[in-house]
GROMACS .gro file of C-alpha atoms in nm:
model
  486
    1MET     CA    1  -0.669  -0.327   1.341
    2GLY     CA    2  -0.925  -0.546   1.524
    3LYS     CA    3  -1.279  -0.347   1.327
    4ALA     CA    4  -1.112  -0.234   1.023
    5THR     CA    5  -1.470  -0.144   0.876
    6GLY     CA    6  -1.521  -0.031   1.247
    7PHE     CA    7  -1.559   0.405   1.150
    8MET     CA    8  -1.815   0.329   0.871
    9GLU     CA    9  -2.057   0.115   1.122
   10PHE     CA   10  -2.043   0.312   1.435
   11GLU     CA   11  -2.117   0.656   1.547
   12ARG     CA   12  -1.872   0.883   1.763
   13VAL     CA   13  -2.014   0.839   2.110
   14GLU     CA   14  -1.909   1.128   2.407
   15GLU     CA   15  -1.893   1.094   2.807
   16THR     CA   16  -2.181   1.205   2.935
   17TYR     CA   17  -2.225   1.542   3.231
   18GLU     CA   18  -2.471   1.470   3.518
   19ALA     CA   19  -2.717   1.781   3.464
   20PRO     CA   20  -2.577   2.178   3.495
   21VAL     CA   21  -2.986   2.204   3.803
   22LYS     CA   22  -2.724   1.897   3.980
   23ARG     CA   23  -2.394   1.993   3.899
   24LEU     CA   24  -2.427   2.395   4.006
   25HIS     CA   25  -2.451   2.261   4.389
   26HIS     CA   26  -2.133   2.090   4.401
   27TYR     CA   27  -1.741   2.166   4.312
   28LYS     CA   28  -1.656   1.738   4.267
   29GLU     CA   29  -1.593   1.594   3.828
   30PHE     CA   30  -1.982   1.581   3.695
   31VAL     CA   31  -1.762   1.272   3.383
   32ALA     CA   32  -1.839   0.991   3.321
   33VAL     CA   33  -1.602   0.721   3.226
   34LEU     CA   34  -1.732   0.547   2.932
   35THR     CA   35  -1.841   0.205   3.024
   36ASP     CA   36  -1.636  -0.101   2.897
   37ALA     CA   37  -1.865  -0.176   2.632
   38GLU     CA   38  -1.902   0.197   2.535
   39ALA     CA   39  -1.550   0.194   2.497
   40LYS     CA   40  -1.414  -0.075   2.314
   41VAL     CA   41  -1.725   0.080   2.019
   42GLN     CA   42  -1.599   0.380   2.041
   43GLY     CA   43  -1.236   0.192   1.998
   44ALA     CA   44  -1.361  -0.006   1.708
   45ARG     CA   45  -1.365   0.347   1.502
   46CYS     CA   46  -0.963   0.392   1.503
   47MET     CA   47  -0.874   0.373   1.048
   48ASP     CA   48  -0.655   0.131   0.953
   49CYS     CA   49  -0.497   0.500   0.776
   50GLY     CA   50  -0.167   0.452   0.739
   51ILE     CA   51  -0.036   0.783   0.864
   52PRO     CA   52  -0.192   0.800   1.181
   53PHE     CA   53  -0.153   1.156   1.276
   54CYS     CA   54  -0.313   1.161   1.603
   55ASN     CA   55   0.018   1.035   1.710
   56SER     CA   56   0.174   1.381   1.552
   57GLY     CA   57  -0.112   1.603   1.696
   58CYS     CA   58  -0.027   1.500   2.024
   59PRO     CA   59   0.199   1.639   2.211
   60VAL     CA   60   0.329   1.386   2.447
   61ASN     CA   61   0.282   1.177   2.083
   62ASN     CA   62   0.056   0.857   2.282
   63ILE     CA   63   0.100   0.554   2.052
   64ILE     CA   64  -0.301   0.614   1.997
   65PRO     CA   65  -0.395   0.374   1.723
   66ASP     CA   66  -0.219   0.064   1.957
   67PHE     CA   67  -0.426   0.117   2.300
   68ASN     CA   68  -0.771   0.161   2.090
   69ASP     CA   69  -0.688  -0.102   1.891
   70LEU     CA   70  -0.595  -0.310   2.239
   71VAL     CA   71  -0.926  -0.184   2.423
   72PHE     CA   72  -1.147  -0.300   2.059
   73ARG     CA   73  -0.967  -0.699   2.178
   74ASP     CA   74  -1.095  -0.584   2.594
   75ASP     CA   75  -0.701  -0.625   2.645
   76TRP     CA   76  -0.734  -0.364   2.907
   77LYS     CA   77  -0.388  -0.407   3.083
   78ASN     CA   78  -0.147  -0.390   2.783
   79ALA     CA   79  -0.363  -0.049   2.641
   80LEU     CA   80  -0.263   0.103   2.982
   81GLU     CA   81   0.120  -0.034   2.925
   82VAL     CA   82   0.082   0.151   2.567
   83LEU     CA   83  -0.101   0.457   2.757
   84GLN     CA   84   0.150   0.448   3.021
   85SER     CA   85   0.506   0.393   2.784
   86THR     CA   86   0.439   0.757   2.692
   87ASN     CA   87   0.276   0.959   2.947
   88ASN     CA   88   0.293   0.932   3.270
   89PHE     CA   89  -0.029   1.073   3.393
   90PRO     CA   90  -0.297   0.993   3.162
   91GLU     CA   91  -0.563   1.104   3.471
   92PHE     CA   92  -0.491   1.441   3.406
   93THR     CA   93  -0.475   1.489   2.986
   94GLY     CA   94  -0.768   1.254   2.997
   95ARG     CA   95  -0.944   1.492   3.201
   96ILE     CA   96  -0.817   1.852   3.089
   97CYS     CA   97  -0.601   1.789   2.757
   98PRO     CA   98  -0.806   1.942   2.512
   99ALA     CA   99  -0.733   1.653   2.232
  100PRO     CA  100  -0.525   1.820   1.960
  101CYS     CA  101  -0.543   1.428   1.881
  102GLU     CA  102  -0.842   1.428   1.795
  103SER     CA  103  -0.814   1.710   1.573
  104ALA     CA  104  -0.550   1.575   1.367
  105CYS     CA  105  -0.761   1.253   1.356
  106THR     CA  106  -0.746   1.130   0.979
  107LEU     CA  107  -1.184   1.037   1.104
  108ALA     CA  108  -1.190   1.351   1.112
  109ILE     CA  109  -1.142   1.472   0.798
  110ASN     CA  110  -1.517   1.440   0.623
  111SER     CA  111  -1.634   1.251   0.970
  112GLU     CA  112  -1.646   1.255   1.399
  113ALA     CA  113  -1.313   1.184   1.518
  114VAL     CA  114  -1.277   0.821   1.701
  115GLY     CA  115  -1.298   0.979   2.092
  116ILE     CA  116  -0.940   0.957   2.195
  117LYS     CA  117  -0.951   1.081   2.488
  118SER     CA  118  -1.263   0.972   2.674
  119ILE     CA  119  -1.076   0.608   2.595
  120GLU     CA  120  -0.815   0.747   2.733
  121HIS     CA  121  -0.970   0.846   3.023
  122ALA     CA  122  -1.129   0.504   3.025
  123ILE     CA  123  -0.824   0.333   3.040
  124ILE     CA  124  -0.587   0.502   3.329
  125ASP     CA  125  -0.937   0.534   3.568
  126LYS     CA  126  -0.938   0.103   3.493
  127GLY     CA  127  -0.615   0.092   3.544
  128TRP     CA  128  -0.590   0.274   3.901
  129GLU     CA  129  -0.873   0.064   3.971
  130ASN     CA  130  -0.756  -0.256   3.911
  131GLY     CA  131  -0.440  -0.203   4.052
  132TRP     CA  132  -0.214  -0.163   3.755
  133VAL     CA  133  -0.098   0.112   3.841
  134THR     CA  134   0.177   0.086   4.108
  135PRO     CA  135   0.466   0.270   4.203
  136GLN     CA  136   0.842   0.169   3.982
  137PRO     CA  137   1.138   0.223   4.226
  138PRO     CA  138   1.509   0.216   4.012
  139LYS     CA  139   1.697  -0.139   3.997
  140PHE     CA  140   2.033   0.091   4.146
  141LYS     CA  141   2.103   0.399   4.273
  142THR     CA  142   2.328   0.645   4.089
  143GLY     CA  143   2.404   0.821   4.367
  144LYS     CA  144   2.354   1.127   4.138
  145THR     CA  145   2.121   1.411   4.320
  146VAL     CA  146   1.890   1.636   4.112
  147ALA     CA  147   1.644   1.937   4.249
  148ILE     CA  148   1.337   2.057   4.063
  149VAL     CA  149   1.245   2.387   4.105
  150GLY     CA  150   0.818   2.373   4.041
  151GLY     CA  151   0.587   2.079   4.146
  152GLY     CA  152   0.321   2.118   3.840
  153PRO     CA  153   0.269   1.840   3.621
  154ALA     CA  154   0.579   1.973   3.422
  155GLY     CA  155   0.838   1.964   3.739
  156MET     CA  156   0.624   1.656   3.822
  157ALA     CA  157   0.766   1.462   3.520
  158ALA     CA  158   1.057   1.544   3.484
  159ALA     CA  159   1.111   1.387   3.868
  160GLN     CA  160   0.928   1.053   3.848
  161GLN     CA  161   1.097   1.023   3.531
  162LEU     CA  162   1.491   1.080   3.661
  163ALA     CA  163   1.380   0.873   4.035
  164ARG     CA  164   1.248   0.607   3.819
  165VAL     CA  165   1.614   0.639   3.649
  166GLY     CA  166   1.783   0.581   4.000
  167HIS     CA  167   1.852   0.928   4.111
  168ASP     CA  168   1.790   1.067   4.368
  169VAL     CA  169   1.542   1.354   4.299
  170THR     CA  170   1.412   1.657   4.536
  171VAL     CA  171   1.056   1.840   4.424
  172PHE     CA  172   1.107   2.209   4.578
  173GLU     CA  173   0.724   2.374   4.560
  174LYS     CA  174   0.596   2.668   4.742
  175ASN     CA  175   0.289   2.658   4.746
  176ASP     CA  176   0.214   2.369   5.104
  177ARG     CA  177   0.050   2.092   4.820
  178VAL     CA  178   0.227   1.930   4.517
  179GLY     CA  179   0.032   2.045   4.160
  180GLY     CA  180   0.114   2.370   4.139
  181LEU     CA  181  -0.122   2.537   3.777
  182LEU     CA  182  -0.329   2.158   3.796
  183ARG     CA  183  -0.356   2.254   4.159
  184TYR     CA  184  -0.501   2.571   4.210
  185GLY     CA  185  -0.577   2.702   3.860
  186ILE     CA  186  -0.772   2.396   3.737
  187PRO     CA  187  -1.087   2.368   3.929
  188ASP     CA  188  -1.203   2.021   4.136
  189PHE     CA  189  -1.551   1.988   3.914
  190LYS     CA  190  -1.285   1.989   3.598
  191MET     CA  191  -0.988   1.812   3.863
  192GLU     CA  192  -1.074   1.722   4.163
  193LYS     CA  193  -0.729   1.738   4.328
  194TRP     CA  194  -0.698   1.331   4.551
  195LEU     CA  195  -0.578   1.294   4.232
  196ILE     CA  196  -0.214   1.416   4.215
  197ASP     CA  197  -0.253   1.317   4.566
  198ARG     CA  198  -0.256   0.978   4.434
  199ARG     CA  199   0.047   1.059   4.208
  200VAL     CA  200   0.205   1.202   4.490
  201GLU     CA  201   0.171   0.891   4.706
  202GLN     CA  202   0.308   0.621   4.377
  203MET     CA  203   0.635   0.932   4.365
  204GLN     CA  204   0.659   0.873   4.671
  205ALA     CA  205   0.745   0.474   4.678
  206GLU     CA  206   0.937   0.546   4.350
  207GLY     CA  207   1.230   0.742   4.589
  208VAL     CA  208   1.135   1.155   4.482
  209LYS     CA  209   1.141   1.380   4.807
  210PHE     CA  210   0.844   1.664   4.816
  211GLU     CA  211   0.965   2.021   5.035
  212THR     CA  212   0.684   2.188   4.972
  213GLY     CA  213   0.579   2.577   5.163
  214VAL     CA  214   0.991   2.634   5.004
  215PHE     CA  215   1.037   2.881   4.808
  216VAL     CA  216   1.361   2.928   4.556
  217GLY     CA  217   1.487   3.215   4.535
  218ARG     CA  218   1.592   3.539   4.775
  219GLU     CA  219   1.343   3.715   4.965
  220ALA     CA  220   1.400   4.059   4.939
  221LEU     CA  221   1.288   3.987   4.533
  222SER     CA  222   0.989   3.807   4.654
  223SER     CA  223   0.644   3.848   4.804
  224GLU     CA  224   0.584   3.537   4.731
  225VAL     CA  225   0.785   3.397   5.072
  226LYS     CA  226   0.531   3.534   5.222
  227ASN     CA  227   0.217   3.507   5.028
  228TYR     CA  228   0.237   3.076   4.948
  229SER     CA  229   0.643   2.992   5.179
  230THR     CA  230   0.731   2.903   5.513
  231ARG     CA  231   1.068   2.876   5.421
  232THR     CA  232   1.345   3.040   5.128
  233ILE     CA  233   1.647   2.879   4.997
  234SER     CA  234   1.861   2.994   4.762
  235PRO     CA  235   1.973   2.927   4.391
  236GLU     CA  236   2.309   2.926   4.567
  237GLN     CA  237   2.223   2.616   4.786
  238LEU     CA  238   2.091   2.424   4.567
  239MET     CA  239   2.323   2.440   4.310
  240LYS     CA  240   2.546   2.356   4.565
  241ASP     CA  241   2.364   1.993   4.703
  242PHE     CA  242   2.237   1.897   4.389
  243ASP     CA  243   2.411   1.799   4.070
  244ALA     CA  244   2.220   1.968   3.860
  245VAL     CA  245   1.866   2.182   3.854
  246VAL     CA  246   1.531   2.170   3.678
  247ILE     CA  247   1.364   2.537   3.670
  248THR     CA  248   0.965   2.438   3.600
  249GLY     CA  249   0.733   2.705   3.726
  250GLY     CA  250   0.413   2.758   3.582
  251ALA     CA  251   0.337   3.038   3.387
  252GLU     CA  252   0.146   3.314   3.655
  253GLN     CA  253   0.259   3.669   3.578
  254PRO     CA  254  -0.133   3.782   3.454
  255ARG     CA  255  -0.174   4.042   3.166
  256ASP     CA  256  -0.326   4.396   3.257
  257LEU     CA  257  -0.606   4.590   3.176
  258PRO     CA  258  -0.470   4.878   3.208
  259VAL     CA  259  -0.766   5.129   3.180
  260PRO     CA  260  -0.882   5.446   3.364
  261GLY     CA  261  -1.084   5.259   3.690
  262ARG     CA  262  -0.878   4.973   3.747
  263GLU     CA  263  -0.781   5.046   4.042
  264LEU     CA  264  -1.134   4.991   4.171
  265ALA     CA  265  -1.235   4.666   4.420
  266GLY     CA  266  -1.414   4.366   4.315
  267ILE     CA  267  -1.134   4.409   3.982
  268HIS     CA  268  -0.985   4.039   4.010
  269TYR     CA  269  -0.716   3.834   3.884
  270ALA     CA  270  -0.875   3.527   3.790
  271LEU     CA  271  -0.658   3.326   3.951
  272GLU     CA  272  -0.720   3.574   4.265
  273LEU     CA  273  -1.073   3.365   4.203
  274LEU     CA  274  -0.965   3.011   4.158
  275ILE     CA  275  -0.699   2.994   4.398
  276PRO     CA  276  -0.832   3.047   4.696
  277GLN     CA  277  -1.203   2.876   4.568
  278ASN     CA  278  -0.972   2.556   4.559
  279LYS     CA  279  -0.851   2.622   4.831
  280GLU     CA  280  -1.209   2.636   5.012
  281VAL     CA  281  -1.312   2.354   4.845
  282ALA     CA  282  -0.990   2.122   5.007
  283GLY     CA  283  -1.073   2.251   5.350
  284ASP     CA  284  -0.854   2.520   5.371
  285PHE     CA  285  -0.988   2.839   5.390
  286LYS     CA  286  -1.316   3.017   5.300
  287ASN     CA  287  -1.298   3.200   4.985
  288GLU     CA  288  -1.332   3.678   4.979
  289ILE     CA  289  -1.403   3.697   4.685
  290ARG     CA  290  -1.789   3.583   4.645
  291ALA     CA  291  -2.011   3.627   4.247
  292THR     CA  292  -2.337   3.536   4.480
  293ASP     CA  293  -2.637   3.737   4.385
  294LYS     CA  294  -2.345   3.967   4.198
  295TYR     CA  295  -2.367   4.079   3.798
  296VAL     CA  296  -2.001   3.863   3.686
  297VAL     CA  297  -1.800   4.037   3.425
  298VAL     CA  298  -1.521   3.786   3.215
  299ILE     CA  299  -1.313   3.914   3.041
  300GLY     CA  300  -1.160   3.655   2.812
  301GLY     CA  301  -1.308   3.352   2.636
  302GLY     CA  302  -1.036   3.126   2.638
  303ASP     CA  303  -1.007   2.801   2.961
  304THR     CA  304  -0.916   3.009   3.269
  305GLY     CA  305  -1.225   3.239   3.092
  306SER     CA  306  -1.455   2.925   3.107
  307ASP     CA  307  -1.384   2.849   3.459
  308CYS     CA  308  -1.401   3.196   3.589
  309VAL     CA  309  -1.804   3.123   3.483
  310GLY     CA  310  -1.818   2.779   3.657
  311THR     CA  311  -1.686   2.882   3.965
  312SER     CA  312  -1.936   3.189   3.968
  313ASN     CA  313  -2.186   2.992   3.866
  314ARG     CA  314  -2.164   2.842   4.159
  315HIS     CA  315  -2.123   3.080   4.407
  316GLY     CA  316  -2.523   3.196   4.305
  317ALA     CA  317  -2.411   3.481   4.036
  318THR     CA  318  -2.732   3.680   3.934
  319LYS     CA  319  -2.544   3.681   3.604
  320VAL     CA  320  -2.236   3.606   3.415
  321THR     CA  321  -2.118   3.788   3.091
  322GLN     CA  322  -1.810   3.732   2.923
  323PHE     CA  323  -1.646   3.908   2.669
  324GLU     CA  324  -1.328   3.799   2.419
  325LEU     CA  325  -1.206   4.075   2.194
  326LEU     CA  326  -1.140   3.882   1.875
  327PRO     CA  327  -1.428   3.747   1.664
  328GLN     CA  328  -1.712   3.501   1.702
  329PRO     CA  329  -1.531   3.147   1.552
  330PRO     CA  330  -1.719   3.014   1.317
  331GLU     CA  331  -1.932   2.711   1.463
  332VAL     CA  332  -1.818   2.448   1.253
  333GLU     CA  333  -1.395   2.424   1.098
  334ASN     CA  334  -1.262   2.435   0.798
  335THR     CA  335  -1.115   2.111   0.790
  336LEU     CA  336  -0.991   2.165   0.362
  337LEU     CA  337  -0.776   2.390   0.561
  338GLU     CA  338  -0.615   2.317   0.919
  339TRP     CA  339  -0.644   1.984   0.934
  340PRO     CA  340  -0.410   1.804   1.063
  341TYR     CA  341  -0.310   2.114   1.259
  342TRP     CA  342  -0.587   2.295   1.535
  343PRO     CA  343  -0.850   2.457   1.459
  344THR     CA  344  -1.075   2.808   1.444
  345LYS     CA  345  -1.399   2.715   1.537
  346LEU     CA  346  -1.615   2.829   1.831
  347ARG     CA  347  -1.586   2.614   2.126
  348THR     CA  348  -1.852   2.568   2.371
  349SER     CA  349  -1.740   2.464   2.738
  350SER     CA  350  -1.931   2.255   3.004
  351SER     CA  351  -1.924   2.561   3.205
  352HIS     CA  352  -2.146   2.848   2.918
  353VAL     CA  353  -2.322   2.545   2.834
  354GLU     CA  354  -2.468   2.599   3.295
  355GLY     CA  355  -2.561   3.000   3.245
  356CYS     CA  356  -2.349   3.226   3.048
  357GLU     CA  357  -2.413   3.479   2.776
  358ARG     CA  358  -2.147   3.538   2.521
  359ASP     CA  359  -1.934   3.815   2.341
  360TRP     CA  360  -1.643   3.854   2.016
  361SER     CA  361  -1.554   4.139   1.919
  362VAL     CA  362  -1.547   4.342   2.317
  363ALA     CA  363  -1.264   4.628   2.402
  364THR     CA  364  -1.399   4.777   2.756
  365LYS     CA  365  -1.268   5.147   2.717
  366ARG     CA  366  -1.309   5.207   3.172
  367PHE     CA  367  -1.465   5.057   3.440
  368GLU     CA  368  -1.728   5.280   3.683
  369GLY     CA  369  -1.807   5.282   4.032
  370LYS     CA  370  -1.876   5.458   4.290
  371ASN     CA  371  -1.743   5.473   4.729
  372GLY     CA  372  -1.413   5.311   4.510
  373LYS     CA  373  -1.602   4.915   4.414
  374VAL     CA  374  -1.688   4.883   4.073
  375GLU     CA  375  -2.043   4.914   3.949
  376LYS     CA  376  -1.995   4.864   3.591
  377LEU     CA  377  -1.836   4.792   3.291
  378ILE     CA  378  -1.784   5.057   2.945
  379GLY     CA  379  -1.716   4.871   2.683
  380VAL     CA  380  -1.709   4.953   2.257
  381ARG     CA  381  -1.768   4.788   1.947
  382LEU     CA  382  -1.451   4.589   1.717
  383GLU     CA  383  -1.401   4.572   1.337
  384TRP     CA  384  -1.198   4.334   1.242
  385LYS     CA  385  -1.014   4.406   0.869
  386ASN     CA  386  -0.675   4.219   0.796
  387GLY     CA  387  -0.633   4.108   1.138
  388LYS     CA  388  -0.664   4.428   1.261
  389MET     CA  389  -0.844   4.650   1.481
  390SER     CA  390  -1.063   4.959   1.518
  391GLU     CA  391  -1.384   5.068   1.683
  392VAL     CA  392  -1.710   5.069   1.547
  393PRO     CA  393  -1.841   5.465   1.583
  394ASP     CA  394  -2.037   5.547   1.803
  395SER     CA  395  -2.110   5.166   1.937
  396GLU     CA  396  -1.997   5.232   2.275
  397PHE     CA  397  -2.204   5.020   2.553
  398GLU     CA  398  -2.227   5.002   2.970
  399ILE     CA  399  -2.296   4.654   3.180
  400LYS     CA  400  -2.385   4.663   3.485
  401ALA     CA  401  -2.014   4.444   3.687
  402ASP     CA  402  -2.039   4.446   4.071
  403LEU     CA  403  -1.759   4.186   4.003
  404VAL     CA  404  -1.453   4.105   3.667
  405LEU     CA  405  -1.264   3.822   3.673
  406LEU     CA  406  -1.014   3.977   3.441
  407ALA     CA  407  -0.885   3.575   3.220
  408MET     CA  408  -0.672   3.727   2.889
  409GLY     CA  409  -0.404   3.475   2.970
  410PHE     CA  410  -0.030   3.501   3.130
  411VAL     CA  411   0.245   3.665   2.964
  412SER     CA  412   0.514   3.478   3.097
  413PRO     CA  413   0.641   3.319   3.492
  414VAL     CA  414   0.705   3.516   3.760
  415GLN     CA  415   1.076   3.659   3.724
  416HIS     CA  416   1.174   3.663   4.055
  417VAL     CA  417   1.282   3.331   4.020
  418LEU     CA  418   1.472   3.344   3.641
  419ASP     CA  419   1.632   3.620   3.837
  420ALA     CA  420   1.758   3.469   4.153
  421PHE     CA  421   1.949   3.208   3.940
  422GLY     CA  422   2.045   3.485   3.656
  423VAL     CA  423   1.893   3.286   3.402
  424GLU     CA  424   1.877   3.424   3.059
  425LYS     CA  425   1.568   3.513   2.946
  426ASP     CA  426   1.417   3.511   2.598
  427ALA     CA  427   1.147   3.821   2.429
  428ARG     CA  428   0.867   3.704   2.655
  429GLY     CA  429   1.067   3.731   2.964
  430ASN     CA  430   1.041   3.277   2.950
  431ALA     CA  431   1.375   3.135   2.963
  432LYS     CA  432   1.624   3.094   2.701
  433ALA     CA  433   1.655   2.730   2.645
  434THR     CA  434   1.608   2.570   2.254
  435VAL     CA  435   1.464   2.216   2.294
  436ASP     CA  436   1.753   2.137   1.999
  437GLY     CA  437   2.077   1.983   2.060
  438LYS     CA  438   2.299   1.816   2.277
  439LYS     CA  439   2.241   2.188   2.457
  440ALA     CA  440   1.851   2.096   2.528
  441TYR     CA  441   1.629   2.224   2.800
  442GLN     CA  442   2.008   2.381   2.963
  443THR     CA  443   2.034   2.767   3.073
  444ASN     CA  444   2.285   2.984   2.993
  445VAL     CA  445   2.331   2.925   3.388
  446SER     CA  446   2.587   2.536   3.441
  447LYS     CA  447   2.330   2.285   3.573
  448VAL     CA  448   2.053   2.456   3.532
  449PHE     CA  449   1.786   2.318   3.285
  450ALA     CA  450   1.431   2.501   3.251
  451ALA     CA  451   1.107   2.326   3.141
  452GLY     CA  452   0.806   2.358   3.094
  453ASP     CA  453   0.558   2.724   3.099
  454MET     CA  454   0.970   2.760   3.234
  455ARG     CA  455   1.080   2.787   2.911
  456ARG     CA  456   0.777   2.796   2.652
  457GLY     CA  457   0.544   3.000   2.893
  458GLN     CA  458   0.210   2.961   2.888
  459SER     CA  459   0.091   2.621   2.740
  460LEU     CA  460  -0.042   2.324   2.835
  461VAL     CA  461  -0.057   2.046   3.113
  462VAL     CA  462  -0.009   1.822   2.833
  463TRP     CA  463   0.283   1.979   2.677
  464ALA     CA  464   0.391   2.053   3.020
  465ILE     CA  465   0.419   1.726   3.095
  466ARG     CA  466   0.607   1.634   2.696
  467GLU     CA  467   0.881   1.888   2.838
  468GLY     CA  468   0.898   1.765   3.169
  469ARG     CA  469   1.019   1.478   3.031
  470ASP     CA  470   1.215   1.530   2.754
  471CYS     CA  471   1.386   1.697   2.979
  472ALA     CA  472   1.506   1.436   3.218
  473HIS     CA  473   1.640   1.299   2.962
  474VAL     CA  474   1.802   1.603   2.850
  475VAL     CA  475   1.933   1.547   3.249
  476ASP     CA  476   1.942   1.170   3.250
  477GLU     CA  477   2.189   1.202   2.965
  478TYR     CA  478   2.384   1.482   3.129
  479LEU     CA  479   2.459   1.320   3.461
  480MET     CA  480   2.553   0.970   3.290
  481GLY     CA  481   2.681   1.047   3.030
  482SER     CA  482   2.419   0.880   2.780
  483SER     CA  483   2.027   0.768   2.873
  484ASP     CA  484   1.715   0.504   2.868
  485LEU     CA  485   1.482   0.720   2.931
  486PRO     CA  486   1.283   0.811   2.593
   0.00000   0.00000   0.00000
């Protein structure tokens, strides 16, 4: 490493945030990228640790020590080349990835981890600003055709990789814009959507075709058609027209809360708020679900719940309360027990800082209201022992709730597409396909592959990119007999 003692000399410096009082009045990003000087110092903190666990902690296996060192040496262009060798979309992950690489950092054993995510963010932003990120069209065309079903990060990654080796790739997306849950599930204040549009333009220059407003399946099976798409194409048609088909849709089937009063108006799945809100920010139409002047209860303590908190605060909610079924995690992780794996610890997001009352070990018993509209939530305290929960006697309570948002995760991809193709599913309702051996990512249906949430279930954007890349290698090998793709 360029600065062998850097980790002993320099402190970790975080990216700075715009103050909540200002950022609550808009939906733009509010995180300031590190300056060149700050990034150089942070790169210097990377240890010459011998075994870089950060590489394996990163789902796309970013070559992290190398680009850290290059940033320290002010060699930004080569740092970008190293970063792009493993990650198609660092501007996505540099903003919204939870950074499991930092949890695996050797320095994190007894100090603060290297700021890997902030360095990645700085590298890719500088690359775009300087015109170093350019289309990479193929040197020759193979004459092979590939259909990608789903325009989210897994589909985009697979499409870009396959187009760069000369295949004719068409991405079919049910929405009117590409990006999947990256565009419609993640609020603009976390990642502005022009970043996706910029990548789409690059991919089009590389030969990728995008067909939006197209639902792949059978209209009789799906209300998705009338909700999203302007036309439908059958799986049989795709399999006739293309040499390979890759299904990469996101996990969009939300987990429900079947308790008395669930049918009351004012109780919504998280995406019923988040998708229309992103469409409103894009100028499509006004979001009909409003948290303005309301008592909002968010059920679920993950990232989606946090997104609901941030959106509700921007609407001007009177109060936002977030409940989590599980116990409150410790504020500091048990490093000796959990390193280099993702630790169990309390995580406070920027949305929580903007205003939110959080509570743990709470179960919802029922909702109550008048005239068909929810007015309050009846909850109960839980006690956890040996991984099992039980209700605390006489702990039932009620809380005012004008708007309830269910953010308890996603159980599976929407089943219509898999059923239409006749793809065999696993016990969780995902496409059944292994990641090992010669049949990796292949389904039981000839020339049909599956990747991303469609195969592994609800996961991170960085895992979607990883699966899209790996699946592209397998598809290229399937079509050509061998593959030079990583």
